[in-house]
Coordinates of C-alpha atoms in Angstrom, one line a residue:
Chain A
M34 CA 156.6 144.1 77.6
E35 CA 155.7 144.4 74.0
Q36 CA 153.3 147.2 73.1
D37 CA 149.6 146.3 72.5
P38 CA 149.3 144.9 69.0
A39 CA 147.3 146.8 66.4
I40 CA 145.4 143.6 65.5
R41 CA 145.0 140.6 67.7
I42 CA 143.3 137.5 66.4
K43 CA 142.7 134.5 68.7
G44 CA 141.3 131.1 67.8
L45 CA 139.5 132.3 64.7
L46 CA 137.2 129.8 63.0
T47 CA 135.7 130.5 59.6
Q48 CA 133.6 128.1 57.7
F49 CA 131.2 128.1 54.8
G50 CA 128.8 125.2 55.4
S51 CA 131.0 122.2 56.1
N52 CA 134.0 123.9 54.4
V53 CA 136.4 125.1 57.0
I54 CA 138.6 128.0 55.9
H55 CA 140.3 129.0 59.1
K56 CA 140.7 127.0 62.3
D57 CA 142.4 128.0 65.5
L58 CA 144.0 130.9 63.6
D59 CA 146.1 133.3 65.7
L60 CA 147.7 136.4 64.4
N61 CA 149.2 139.5 66.0
V62 CA 150.0 142.6 63.9
R63 CA 152.4 144.9 65.6
R64 CA 151.9 148.6 65.6
G65 CA 153.8 150.4 62.9
E66 CA 154.7 147.3 60.9
I67 CA 153.9 146.3 57.3
L68 CA 152.7 142.8 57.3
G69 CA 152.3 140.9 54.0
L70 CA 149.6 138.2 53.9
V71 CA 150.2 135.4 51.4
G72 CA 148.6 132.1 50.7
G73 CA 147.5 129.8 47.9
S74 CA 144.4 130.6 45.9
G75 CA 141.3 129.9 47.9
S76 CA 143.2 129.8 51.2
G77 CA 141.0 132.5 52.5
K78 CA 143.2 135.6 52.5
S79 CA 140.4 138.0 51.4
V80 CA 138.0 136.3 53.8
L81 CA 140.4 136.9 56.6
M82 CA 140.7 140.5 55.7
N83 CA 136.9 140.9 55.4
T84 CA 136.5 139.3 58.8
I85 CA 139.0 141.6 60.4
I86 CA 137.3 144.7 59.1
G87 CA 133.9 143.4 60.3
L88 CA 132.3 142.7 56.9
R89 CA 132.0 139.0 57.9
R90 CA 131.3 137.5 61.3
P91 CA 133.7 134.9 62.6
N92 CA 132.2 131.6 63.4
A93 CA 134.3 131.4 66.6
G94 CA 137.2 133.2 68.1
S95 CA 137.9 136.8 68.8
I96 CA 139.3 139.7 66.7
E97 CA 140.6 142.8 68.4
V98 CA 141.5 145.9 66.4
L99 CA 143.2 148.7 68.3
G100 CA 142.0 147.0 71.5
Q101 CA 138.4 146.8 70.5
N102 CA 136.6 143.6 69.8
V103 CA 135.2 143.9 66.3
D104 CA 132.7 141.2 66.6
Q105 CA 131.0 142.5 69.8
A106 CA 131.4 146.2 69.1
N107 CA 128.4 148.4 69.4
S108 CA 127.7 150.9 66.7
A109 CA 129.6 153.8 68.4
T110 CA 132.7 151.7 68.6
L111 CA 132.3 150.5 65.1
K112 CA 132.0 154.1 63.9
W113 CA 135.2 155.0 65.8
L114 CA 137.0 151.9 64.4
S115 CA 135.9 152.8 60.9
S116 CA 137.5 156.2 61.3
R117 CA 140.8 154.6 62.5
W118 CA 141.2 152.2 59.6
G119 CA 141.3 152.7 55.9
V120 CA 140.7 149.9 53.4
L121 CA 141.8 149.7 49.8
F122 CA 139.8 147.1 47.9
Q123 CA 141.2 145.3 44.9
D124 CA 139.9 147.6 42.2
G125 CA 139.6 150.7 44.4
A126 CA 135.9 150.3 44.9
L127 CA 135.4 154.0 44.3
F128 CA 131.9 155.4 44.2
S129 CA 131.3 155.6 40.5
S130 CA 128.9 158.6 40.7
L131 CA 131.4 160.8 42.5
T132 CA 134.7 162.4 41.3
V133 CA 138.0 161.4 42.9
R134 CA 138.0 164.3 45.2
Q135 CA 134.4 163.7 46.3
N136 CA 135.3 160.1 46.9
V137 CA 138.1 161.2 49.3
E138 CA 135.8 163.7 51.0
V139 CA 133.2 161.0 51.9
P140 CA 135.0 159.7 55.0
L141 CA 136.0 163.3 56.0
K142 CA 132.4 164.4 55.8
T143 CA 131.1 161.2 57.6
H144 CA 133.5 161.4 60.5
T145 CA 134.4 165.1 61.0
E146 CA 132.7 168.4 61.1
L147 CA 135.3 170.2 59.0
S148 CA 134.2 173.0 56.8
E149 CA 133.5 172.3 53.1
H150 CA 136.7 174.2 52.2
A151 CA 138.9 172.3 54.6
C152 CA 137.5 169.0 53.4
A153 CA 138.3 169.9 49.8
E154 CA 141.8 171.0 50.6
L155 CA 142.6 168.0 52.8
A156 CA 141.1 165.7 50.0
E157 CA 143.4 167.4 47.5
I158 CA 146.4 166.7 49.8
K159 CA 145.5 163.0 50.0
V160 CA 145.1 162.9 46.2
G161 CA 148.5 164.3 45.9
L162 CA 150.0 162.1 48.6
A163 CA 148.6 159.0 46.7
G164 CA 150.7 160.1 43.7
L165 CA 147.9 161.3 41.4
P166 CA 148.3 164.4 39.2
P167 CA 146.3 167.4 40.5
D168 CA 143.9 167.4 37.6
A169 CA 142.8 163.8 38.5
A170 CA 140.8 165.2 41.4
H171 CA 137.9 166.2 39.2
K172 CA 137.8 163.0 37.2
Y173 CA 135.3 160.2 37.6
P174 CA 136.5 156.7 38.3
S175 CA 135.4 155.5 34.9
E176 CA 137.9 158.0 33.4
L177 CA 140.9 156.6 35.2
S178 CA 143.2 153.7 34.4
G179 CA 143.4 150.7 36.7
G180 CA 146.5 152.0 38.4
M181 CA 145.1 155.5 38.9
R182 CA 141.9 154.0 40.4
K183 CA 144.1 152.1 42.9
R184 CA 145.8 155.3 43.9
A185 CA 142.5 157.1 44.2
G186 CA 141.3 154.2 46.4
L187 CA 144.4 154.7 48.5
A188 CA 143.7 158.4 48.8
R189 CA 140.2 157.6 50.1
A190 CA 141.6 155.0 52.5
L191 CA 144.1 157.6 53.8
A192 CA 141.4 160.4 54.1
L193 CA 141.2 160.3 57.9
D194 CA 144.9 159.5 58.5
P195 CA 144.0 156.1 59.9
D196 CA 146.1 154.0 62.2
I197 CA 145.7 150.9 60.2
L198 CA 145.6 150.5 56.5
F199 CA 144.3 147.3 54.8
L200 CA 145.4 146.8 51.2
D201 CA 143.9 144.0 49.1
E202 CA 146.4 143.1 46.4
P203 CA 147.5 146.7 45.8
T204 CA 149.9 145.9 43.0
A205 CA 147.8 143.2 41.1
G206 CA 147.2 144.3 37.6
L207 CA 149.8 147.1 37.6
D208 CA 152.7 147.1 35.3
P209 CA 156.1 146.5 37.0
I210 CA 157.0 150.2 37.0
G211 CA 153.6 151.2 38.4
A212 CA 153.8 148.4 41.0
A213 CA 157.3 149.5 42.1
S214 CA 156.2 153.1 42.5
F215 CA 153.1 152.0 44.4
D216 CA 155.4 150.0 46.7
S217 CA 157.6 152.9 47.4
L218 CA 154.6 155.1 47.9
V219 CA 153.2 152.7 50.5
Q220 CA 156.6 152.6 52.2
E221 CA 156.9 156.4 52.2
L222 CA 153.4 156.9 53.6
Q223 CA 154.0 154.3 56.3
R224 CA 157.1 156.2 57.4
A225 CA 155.5 159.7 57.2
L226 CA 152.2 158.8 58.9
G227 CA 153.4 155.9 61.1
L228 CA 150.8 153.5 59.7
T229 CA 150.2 149.9 60.5
I230 CA 149.7 148.1 57.2
L231 CA 148.2 144.7 56.5
M232 CA 148.6 143.9 52.9
V233 CA 147.3 140.9 50.9
T234 CA 149.7 140.4 48.1
H235 CA 151.2 137.9 45.7
D236 CA 153.8 140.3 44.5
M237 CA 157.2 138.8 45.4
D238 CA 158.9 142.2 44.9
S239 CA 156.5 143.9 47.3
L240 CA 157.0 141.2 49.9
Y241 CA 160.8 141.7 49.7
T242 CA 160.9 145.5 49.5
V243 CA 158.1 146.7 51.6
C244 CA 157.0 144.1 54.2
D245 CA 158.6 143.9 57.6
R246 CA 157.1 140.5 58.2
V247 CA 155.1 138.0 56.2
A248 CA 152.1 135.9 57.3
V249 CA 151.5 132.7 55.4
L250 CA 148.0 131.3 55.4
L251 CA 148.6 127.6 55.3
D252 CA 146.4 124.6 56.4
R253 CA 143.8 127.0 57.8
R254 CA 146.3 128.6 60.1
I255 CA 148.9 131.3 59.9
K256 CA 152.7 131.2 60.1
V257 CA 154.3 134.5 60.6
G258 CA 157.9 135.7 60.4
T259 CA 160.4 137.7 58.4
I260 CA 161.2 136.2 55.0
A261 CA 164.6 135.0 56.3
E262 CA 162.8 133.1 59.1
L263 CA 160.2 131.7 56.8
M264 CA 162.9 130.4 54.4
E265 CA 164.1 128.2 57.2
D266 CA 160.7 126.6 57.5
S267 CA 160.5 123.1 56.3
H268 CA 156.9 123.2 55.0
P269 CA 156.9 122.3 51.3
W270 CA 154.5 125.1 50.3
I271 CA 156.6 127.8 52.0
A272 CA 159.8 126.4 50.5
E273 CA 158.3 126.3 47.1
Y274 CA 156.9 129.8 47.5
F275 CA 160.1 131.6 48.5
G276 CA 162.5 129.1 46.9
G277 CA 160.7 128.9 43.5
P278 CA 162.0 130.8 40.5
R279 CA 160.0 134.0 41.2
G280 CA 160.9 134.1 44.9
R281 CA 164.6 133.6 44.1
A282 CA 164.5 136.3 41.4
A283 CA 162.9 138.8 43.8
A284 CA 165.4 137.9 46.5
D285 CA 168.3 138.5 44.0
A286 CA 166.8 141.8 42.9
R287 CA 166.5 142.9 46.5
R288 CA 170.0 141.9 47.3
R289 CA 171.4 143.9 44.3
V290 CA 169.4 147.0 45.5
T291 CA 170.7 146.8 49.1
D292 CA 174.3 146.0 47.9
G293 CA 174.1 149.0 45.6
R294 CA 173.1 151.2 48.5
K295 CA 176.1 150.1 50.6
T296 CA 178.8 150.8 48.1
Chain B
M109 CA 135.0 154.0 76.4
A110 CA 137.8 154.3 74.0
T111 CA 136.0 156.5 71.6
A112 CA 135.7 159.5 73.8
G113 CA 138.7 161.4 75.2
R114 CA 141.3 159.1 73.8
E115 CA 143.2 162.0 72.5
A116 CA 143.6 165.4 74.1
A117 CA 142.0 168.2 72.2
A118 CA 144.0 170.5 69.9
R119 CA 145.1 173.6 71.7
L120 CA 146.6 176.8 70.3
T121 CA 148.1 179.6 72.4
T122 CA 149.6 182.8 71.0
D123 CA 152.2 184.8 72.7
R124 CA 153.1 188.3 71.5
D125 CA 156.5 189.7 72.4
G126 CA 157.1 193.0 70.6
S127 CA 157.4 192.3 66.9
Q128 CA 157.6 188.6 67.4
L129 CA 154.5 186.3 67.5
R130 CA 154.7 182.9 69.0
L131 CA 152.1 180.4 68.0
L132 CA 152.2 177.4 70.4
F133 CA 150.5 174.3 69.0
A134 CA 149.8 171.7 71.7
G135 CA 147.7 168.6 72.2
S136 CA 146.5 166.4 69.3
W137 CA 146.3 168.1 65.9
T138 CA 144.5 165.4 63.9
T139 CA 141.7 165.3 61.4
A140 CA 139.1 164.6 64.0
N141 CA 140.1 167.5 66.2
L142 CA 140.7 170.1 63.5
A143 CA 137.1 171.1 63.1
D144 CA 137.1 172.7 66.6
R145 CA 140.2 174.8 65.9
E146 CA 139.5 175.9 62.3
A147 CA 137.7 179.1 63.2
E148 CA 140.1 180.0 66.0
L149 CA 143.1 179.5 63.7
D150 CA 141.6 181.9 61.2
G151 CA 140.8 184.4 64.1
T152 CA 144.4 184.7 65.2
L153 CA 145.5 185.6 61.7
N154 CA 143.3 188.7 61.2
R155 CA 144.9 192.0 60.3
R156 CA 144.6 193.6 63.7
A157 CA 146.3 190.8 65.5
L158 CA 149.1 190.8 63.0
A159 CA 149.8 194.6 63.1
G160 CA 153.4 195.3 63.7
V161 CA 154.4 191.6 63.7
E162 CA 157.6 190.9 61.8
R163 CA 158.5 187.5 62.9
A164 CA 156.4 184.5 63.8
V165 CA 157.4 181.2 65.2
L166 CA 155.2 178.2 65.0
S167 CA 156.2 175.8 67.7
L168 CA 155.2 172.1 67.5
D169 CA 157.1 171.0 70.6
Q170 CA 154.0 170.2 72.7
V171 CA 152.0 168.4 70.0
T172 CA 151.2 164.9 71.0
H173 CA 149.5 163.6 67.8
F174 CA 150.1 165.0 64.4
D175 CA 148.8 163.9 61.1
T176 CA 148.3 165.3 57.6
A177 CA 145.4 167.5 58.8
G178 CA 147.7 169.0 61.4
A179 CA 150.4 169.5 58.9
W180 CA 148.0 171.1 56.6
A181 CA 146.8 173.5 59.3
T182 CA 150.4 174.4 60.2
L183 CA 151.4 175.0 56.6
R184 CA 148.3 177.0 55.9
T185 CA 149.0 179.2 58.9
A186 CA 152.5 179.7 57.8
R187 CA 151.4 180.5 54.3
R188 CA 148.9 183.1 55.5
L189 CA 151.5 184.7 57.7
R190 CA 154.0 184.9 54.8
D191 CA 151.3 186.4 52.7
A192 CA 150.9 189.1 55.3
G193 CA 154.6 189.9 55.1
V194 CA 155.7 188.1 58.2
E195 CA 158.8 186.0 58.4
V196 CA 157.9 182.5 59.5
A197 CA 159.8 179.7 61.2
I198 CA 158.6 176.3 62.2
E199 CA 160.2 174.8 65.3
G200 CA 160.2 171.5 67.1
A201 CA 158.9 169.5 64.2
G202 CA 161.3 166.5 64.7
A203 CA 162.3 164.3 61.8
D204 CA 159.0 162.4 61.4
R205 CA 156.8 165.5 61.4
Q206 CA 159.3 167.4 59.2
R207 CA 158.9 164.6 56.6
L208 CA 155.2 164.8 56.9
L209 CA 155.2 168.6 56.5
E210 CA 157.4 168.2 53.4
A211 CA 155.2 165.6 51.9
V212 CA 152.1 167.7 52.4
E213 CA 153.8 170.8 51.1
Q214 CA 154.8 169.1 47.9
T215 CA 151.2 168.2 47.0
E216 CA 149.8 170.7 44.5
P217 CA 146.3 172.0 44.9
A218 CA 143.9 170.7 42.2
P219 CA 143.0 173.1 39.4
S220 CA 139.5 174.4 39.7
P221 CA 137.0 172.0 38.0
P222 CA 136.3 172.7 34.3
R223 CA 133.4 175.1 33.9
G224 CA 130.2 173.9 32.1
L225 CA 128.2 176.1 29.8
R226 CA 125.6 178.5 31.2
F227 CA 121.9 178.1 30.9
P228 CA 120.7 179.0 27.4
L229 CA 123.8 177.7 25.8
S230 CA 123.9 174.5 27.9
F231 CA 120.3 173.8 26.9
L232 CA 121.2 174.2 23.2
A233 CA 124.3 172.1 23.5
N234 CA 122.4 169.3 25.3
L235 CA 119.7 169.4 22.6
G236 CA 122.3 169.2 19.9
K237 CA 124.1 166.4 21.6
L238 CA 120.8 164.5 22.2
T239 CA 119.8 164.9 18.5
L240 CA 123.1 163.6 17.3
T241 CA 123.0 160.6 19.6
L242 CA 119.4 159.9 18.6
G243 CA 120.5 159.9 14.9
A244 CA 123.5 157.7 15.7
D245 CA 121.4 155.3 17.7
A246 CA 118.8 155.0 15.0
R247 CA 121.5 154.3 12.5
A248 CA 123.2 151.7 14.7
L249 CA 119.8 150.0 15.4
T250 CA 119.1 149.9 11.7
G251 CA 122.5 148.4 11.1
F252 CA 121.8 145.8 13.7
L253 CA 118.4 145.0 12.1
G254 CA 120.1 144.3 8.9
L255 CA 122.8 142.1 10.5
T256 CA 120.2 140.1 12.4
T257 CA 118.0 139.7 9.4
L258 CA 120.9 138.3 7.5
V259 CA 121.7 135.8 10.3
F260 CA 118.0 134.9 10.4
L261 CA 117.9 134.2 6.7
R262 CA 121.1 132.2 6.8
A263 CA 119.6 130.2 9.6
L264 CA 116.4 129.6 7.6
L265 CA 118.5 128.2 4.8
R266 CA 120.5 126.0 7.1
P267 CA 118.3 125.2 10.1
S268 CA 121.1 123.2 11.6
R269 CA 122.7 126.5 12.6
I270 CA 119.9 127.2 15.0
R271 CA 120.7 126.3 18.6
F272 CA 117.6 124.4 19.5
T273 CA 118.4 123.9 23.2
S274 CA 118.8 127.6 23.6
L275 CA 115.7 128.3 21.6
I276 CA 113.5 126.0 23.6
H277 CA 115.0 127.4 26.9
H278 CA 114.1 130.9 25.8
M279 CA 110.6 129.9 24.7
Q280 CA 110.1 128.5 28.1
K281 CA 111.4 131.6 29.8
T282 CA 109.6 134.2 27.7
G283 CA 106.5 132.2 26.9
V284 CA 105.4 129.6 29.4
D285 CA 106.8 131.4 32.4
S286 CA 104.9 134.6 31.5
L287 CA 101.5 133.0 31.2
P288 CA 100.3 133.9 34.7
I289 CA 101.1 137.6 34.5
V290 CA 99.9 138.0 30.9
G291 CA 96.7 136.2 31.7
L292 CA 96.0 138.2 34.9
L293 CA 96.6 141.6 33.3
A294 CA 94.7 140.8 30.1
F295 CA 91.7 139.6 32.3
L296 CA 91.8 142.8 34.3
I297 CA 92.0 144.9 31.1
G298 CA 88.9 143.1 29.8
V299 CA 87.1 143.9 33.1
V300 CA 88.0 147.6 32.8
L301 CA 87.0 147.9 29.1
A302 CA 83.7 146.3 29.7
Y303 CA 83.0 148.5 32.7
Q304 CA 83.8 151.7 30.9
G305 CA 81.9 150.6 27.8
A306 CA 78.8 149.6 29.7
D307 CA 78.9 152.9 31.6
Q308 CA 79.0 155.1 28.5
L309 CA 76.8 153.0 26.2
A310 CA 74.1 152.7 28.8
R311 CA 73.3 156.4 28.3
F312 CA 72.1 155.6 24.8
G313 CA 70.4 152.4 25.8
A314 CA 73.0 150.6 23.7
Q315 CA 74.4 148.3 26.5
I316 CA 74.5 145.3 24.2
Y317 CA 77.1 147.0 22.1
T318 CA 79.5 146.8 25.0
V319 CA 80.2 143.3 23.7
N320 CA 81.1 144.6 20.3
L321 CA 83.3 147.3 21.8
L322 CA 85.0 144.7 24.0
G323 CA 85.5 142.2 21.2
I324 CA 86.8 144.6 18.6
S325 CA 89.1 146.6 20.9
V326 CA 90.6 143.5 22.5
L327 CA 91.2 141.6 19.3
R328 CA 92.5 144.4 17.3
E329 CA 94.5 146.5 19.8
M330 CA 94.4 145.8 23.5
G331 CA 95.4 142.1 23.5
I332 CA 98.5 142.5 21.5
L333 CA 99.5 145.8 23.1
I334 CA 99.2 144.5 26.7
T335 CA 101.2 141.4 25.7
A336 CA 103.9 143.4 23.9
I337 CA 104.3 145.8 26.9
I338 CA 104.6 142.9 29.4
V339 CA 107.0 141.0 27.2
A340 CA 109.1 144.1 26.7
G341 CA 109.3 144.8 30.4
R342 CA 109.8 141.2 31.3
S343 CA 111.8 139.5 28.5
G344 CA 113.3 142.4 26.6
S345 CA 114.9 143.7 29.8
A346 CA 116.1 140.2 30.7
F347 CA 117.8 139.9 27.3
T348 CA 119.7 143.2 27.9
A349 CA 120.7 142.3 31.4
Q350 CA 121.9 138.8 30.4
I351 CA 123.9 139.9 27.3
G352 CA 125.1 143.0 29.1
T353 CA 126.5 141.0 32.0
M354 CA 128.2 138.7 29.5
K355 CA 129.7 141.8 27.8
V356 CA 131.0 143.1 31.1
N357 CA 132.5 139.7 31.8
Q358 CA 134.2 139.8 28.4
E359 CA 132.3 136.6 27.5
I360 CA 131.3 138.2 24.2
D361 CA 134.9 138.9 23.4
A362 CA 135.8 135.4 24.3
M363 CA 133.1 134.1 21.9
R364 CA 134.5 136.1 19.0
T365 CA 138.0 134.9 19.6
I366 CA 136.8 131.3 19.6
G367 CA 135.1 132.0 16.3
L368 CA 131.5 132.1 17.5
D369 CA 129.2 134.8 16.2
P370 CA 127.4 136.4 19.1
V371 CA 124.5 137.4 16.9
E372 CA 124.0 133.8 15.9
V373 CA 124.6 132.3 19.4
L374 CA 122.9 134.9 21.5
V375 CA 120.6 137.1 19.4
L376 CA 119.1 134.5 17.1
P377 CA 117.7 132.1 19.7
R378 CA 116.3 134.9 21.8
A379 CA 114.6 136.8 19.0
L380 CA 113.3 133.7 17.3
A381 CA 111.9 132.4 20.6
L382 CA 110.0 135.6 21.0
V383 CA 108.7 135.6 17.4
L384 CA 107.4 132.1 17.9
V385 CA 105.9 132.6 21.3
M386 CA 104.4 136.0 21.0
P387 CA 101.4 135.1 18.7
L388 CA 100.5 132.3 21.2
L389 CA 100.7 134.7 24.1
T390 CA 98.6 137.2 22.2
F391 CA 95.9 134.7 21.5
Y392 CA 95.9 133.6 25.1
A393 CA 95.7 137.3 26.2
N394 CA 92.8 137.8 23.8
I395 CA 90.9 134.9 25.3
M396 CA 91.6 136.1 28.9
A397 CA 90.5 139.7 28.2
I398 CA 87.3 138.5 26.6
L399 CA 86.7 136.2 29.6
G400 CA 87.2 139.1 31.9
G401 CA 85.0 141.4 29.9
G402 CA 82.3 138.7 29.5
L403 CA 82.2 138.2 33.3
M404 CA 81.8 141.9 33.8
V405 CA 78.9 142.4 31.3
W406 CA 77.2 139.4 32.9
V407 CA 77.5 140.9 36.4
L408 CA 76.9 144.5 35.3
L409 CA 74.4 144.2 32.5
G410 CA 73.0 140.7 33.0
I411 CA 74.0 139.6 29.6
D412 CA 74.5 135.8 30.2
P413 CA 77.3 133.8 28.5
A414 CA 75.1 132.4 25.8
A415 CA 73.9 135.9 24.8
F416 CA 77.4 137.2 25.1
V417 CA 78.8 134.6 22.7
R418 CA 75.9 135.2 20.2
Q419 CA 76.5 139.0 20.2
L420 CA 80.3 138.4 19.9
H421 CA 79.8 136.1 17.0
Q422 CA 77.7 138.8 15.2
S423 CA 80.1 141.6 15.8
L424 CA 83.4 139.9 15.0
N425 CA 84.9 138.5 11.9
V426 CA 88.2 136.6 11.4
E427 CA 89.8 139.8 10.1
A428 CA 89.6 141.4 13.5
L429 CA 91.5 138.6 15.0
L430 CA 94.1 138.5 12.2
V431 CA 94.7 142.3 12.4
G432 CA 95.8 141.8 16.0
M433 CA 97.7 138.6 15.5
I434 CA 99.7 139.7 12.5
K435 CA 101.3 142.4 14.6
A436 CA 102.5 139.8 17.2
P437 CA 105.6 138.5 15.4
V438 CA 106.6 142.0 14.2
F439 CA 106.4 143.4 17.7
A440 CA 108.2 140.3 19.1
F441 CA 111.1 140.8 16.7
V442 CA 111.4 144.4 17.6
I443 CA 111.4 143.7 21.3
G444 CA 114.0 141.0 20.9
L445 CA 116.1 143.1 18.6
V446 CA 116.2 146.1 20.9
G447 CA 116.8 144.0 24.0
C448 CA 119.8 142.2 22.4
F449 CA 121.0 145.4 20.7
E450 CA 121.2 147.4 24.0
G451 CA 122.7 144.4 25.7
L452 CA 125.5 144.2 23.2
R453 CA 126.1 148.0 23.5
T454 CA 126.8 147.7 27.2
G455 CA 130.1 149.4 28.2
G456 CA 132.7 147.8 30.4
N457 CA 131.1 148.3 33.8
A458 CA 128.3 147.0 35.9
E459 CA 126.6 150.4 36.0
S460 CA 126.0 150.5 32.3
V461 CA 124.1 147.1 32.5
G462 CA 121.4 149.0 34.5
T463 CA 121.2 152.0 32.2
Q464 CA 121.1 149.8 29.1
T465 CA 118.3 147.7 30.6
T466 CA 116.2 150.8 31.2
R467 CA 116.9 152.1 27.7
A468 CA 116.0 148.7 26.2
V469 CA 112.6 148.7 27.9
V470 CA 111.8 152.3 27.0
E471 CA 112.9 152.0 23.4
A472 CA 111.1 148.7 22.9
I473 CA 107.8 150.0 24.2
F474 CA 108.2 153.3 22.2
L475 CA 108.9 151.3 19.0
V476 CA 106.0 149.0 19.6
I477 CA 103.5 151.9 20.0
V478 CA 105.0 153.7 17.0
L479 CA 104.6 150.6 14.8
D480 CA 101.1 150.0 16.1
A481 CA 100.2 153.5 14.9
F482 CA 101.7 152.6 11.5
F483 CA 99.7 149.4 11.4
S484 CA 96.5 151.3 12.2
V485 CA 97.1 153.8 9.3
F486 CA 98.0 150.9 7.0
F487 CA 94.9 148.9 7.8
S488 CA 92.6 151.9 7.5
V489 CA 94.1 152.7 4.1
I490 CA 93.6 149.1 2.8
G491 CA 90.2 149.2 4.4
V492 CA 90.4 146.3 6.8

């Protein structure tokens, strides 16, 4: 039997007034996989992510994260859950009055009783793991570029070595080189820390290089599979998405990289 | 309950065999568990325990959960042992944990934060910085005054440049909508003035002069000041917040690229609306304050409305009213100017909208009171 999934969504219904966003949506995220979440603008990707992490209540259906029902969780369970997941918001959502290191220390101080010194050293390790230069630790978010803010946000999301990492458009707004290095960073961290990652993205290259499977939000529900499986799908949106010029270019690039490795 | 006892605690056993020390890590070495073991870990590394140790082996064989915090603890232990001259080997890490150990080892510690200046110097440095910014601010505001005046004059020559919809909208927002609060506060100020005046003047048996005191102080000073302070807090701050938000949103930049002048589109209608509305508000505030004061002297001193009006008529002349009213458009222009100026100076983030709004209100009220003092001196020199 398959291991318990990290996230299990059953029959999710989300609606704003009469506007139905998700209906009968099911999704399982396996432990240790990187799942990319894609969908057209306004299809409710961010809403889905916010619902999973408990920022929004589902109108119906159940969401289990690490075996705990998010919707009916009491405050102790919610606290435990929040120490087991890390969230990277689109622009980092760093606390503007704190330096990068202090930002990373916030979850450590909230959830553990580590000494000041240990918190500081662990935070510096996370800052380094996220690929920031050591002197960035004492800078304020306003002194950082967009790419560095994302890395700092990632360092904060990783502060407690979570089981699950949520990334909301991690490579949006980064230049291609920055995006590629962010992708390989995510992959490296996933391997080293054994993370489960759910990543909202539109970056074709990320989907091809990083994601094990892709979930497509379509017609208020989700279709999930590897890219190869999804390419077989007859739905016009999916065909257009992966078969369009950008999708084909990313696929070609991916093929060249893997071919290069073989020879 | 999943929260408790999900993971076994971190355990550490030490095993001494001649010159070899074996540190056996077991259980779950994760961020959550590390706090319990931090002290113990340091304890095993004291000088006495390490006397005569030449080799140490850190064994990770029996660790069930291991994360960066565990890796950090392991590496720190290894580093301390090495510093004490002990040869260190790490065993049983496995490929995954080895990779994690390497990743953690590669991160460099952050340099210590830059040191600030110490007390007497830091005070002087701050004072200097503040003085410089104050000078720069004053210059920038004066520049903005010139720019706005120019746009104003241009608009007077070609009235079609004025955006009337926007003008009327802001007159509604800053004028009509603030009638209740201005009226209420002016009324209460009238009550307070009359009460204090009656109290003091009664000692000389000069109660009737309470009416003079009320009339003169309201018309010349209190009416306009109260109105200006309310308008600065209510409308000046709103200008800063609106324009600041637009700035953060890059709407101002968009305007410029389309060829619209933000001063003409945003500042002119707002400042002009205030200039037009403020004299009306001031007059209204005067009436309300005198009503409040009149009610109070009637209740307190038994001076009935007819006597009140007669006394007021004797004590006041048109000049008293004009002295107050003439300040209204000036104050209005300053409040509008400062509000828009601070809005346009908003930086790129939401936080600065808040700080700029605070600054706008403080600066506007400061300037209004400074100008009021100048007006007082001016009027006393020309003998009004």
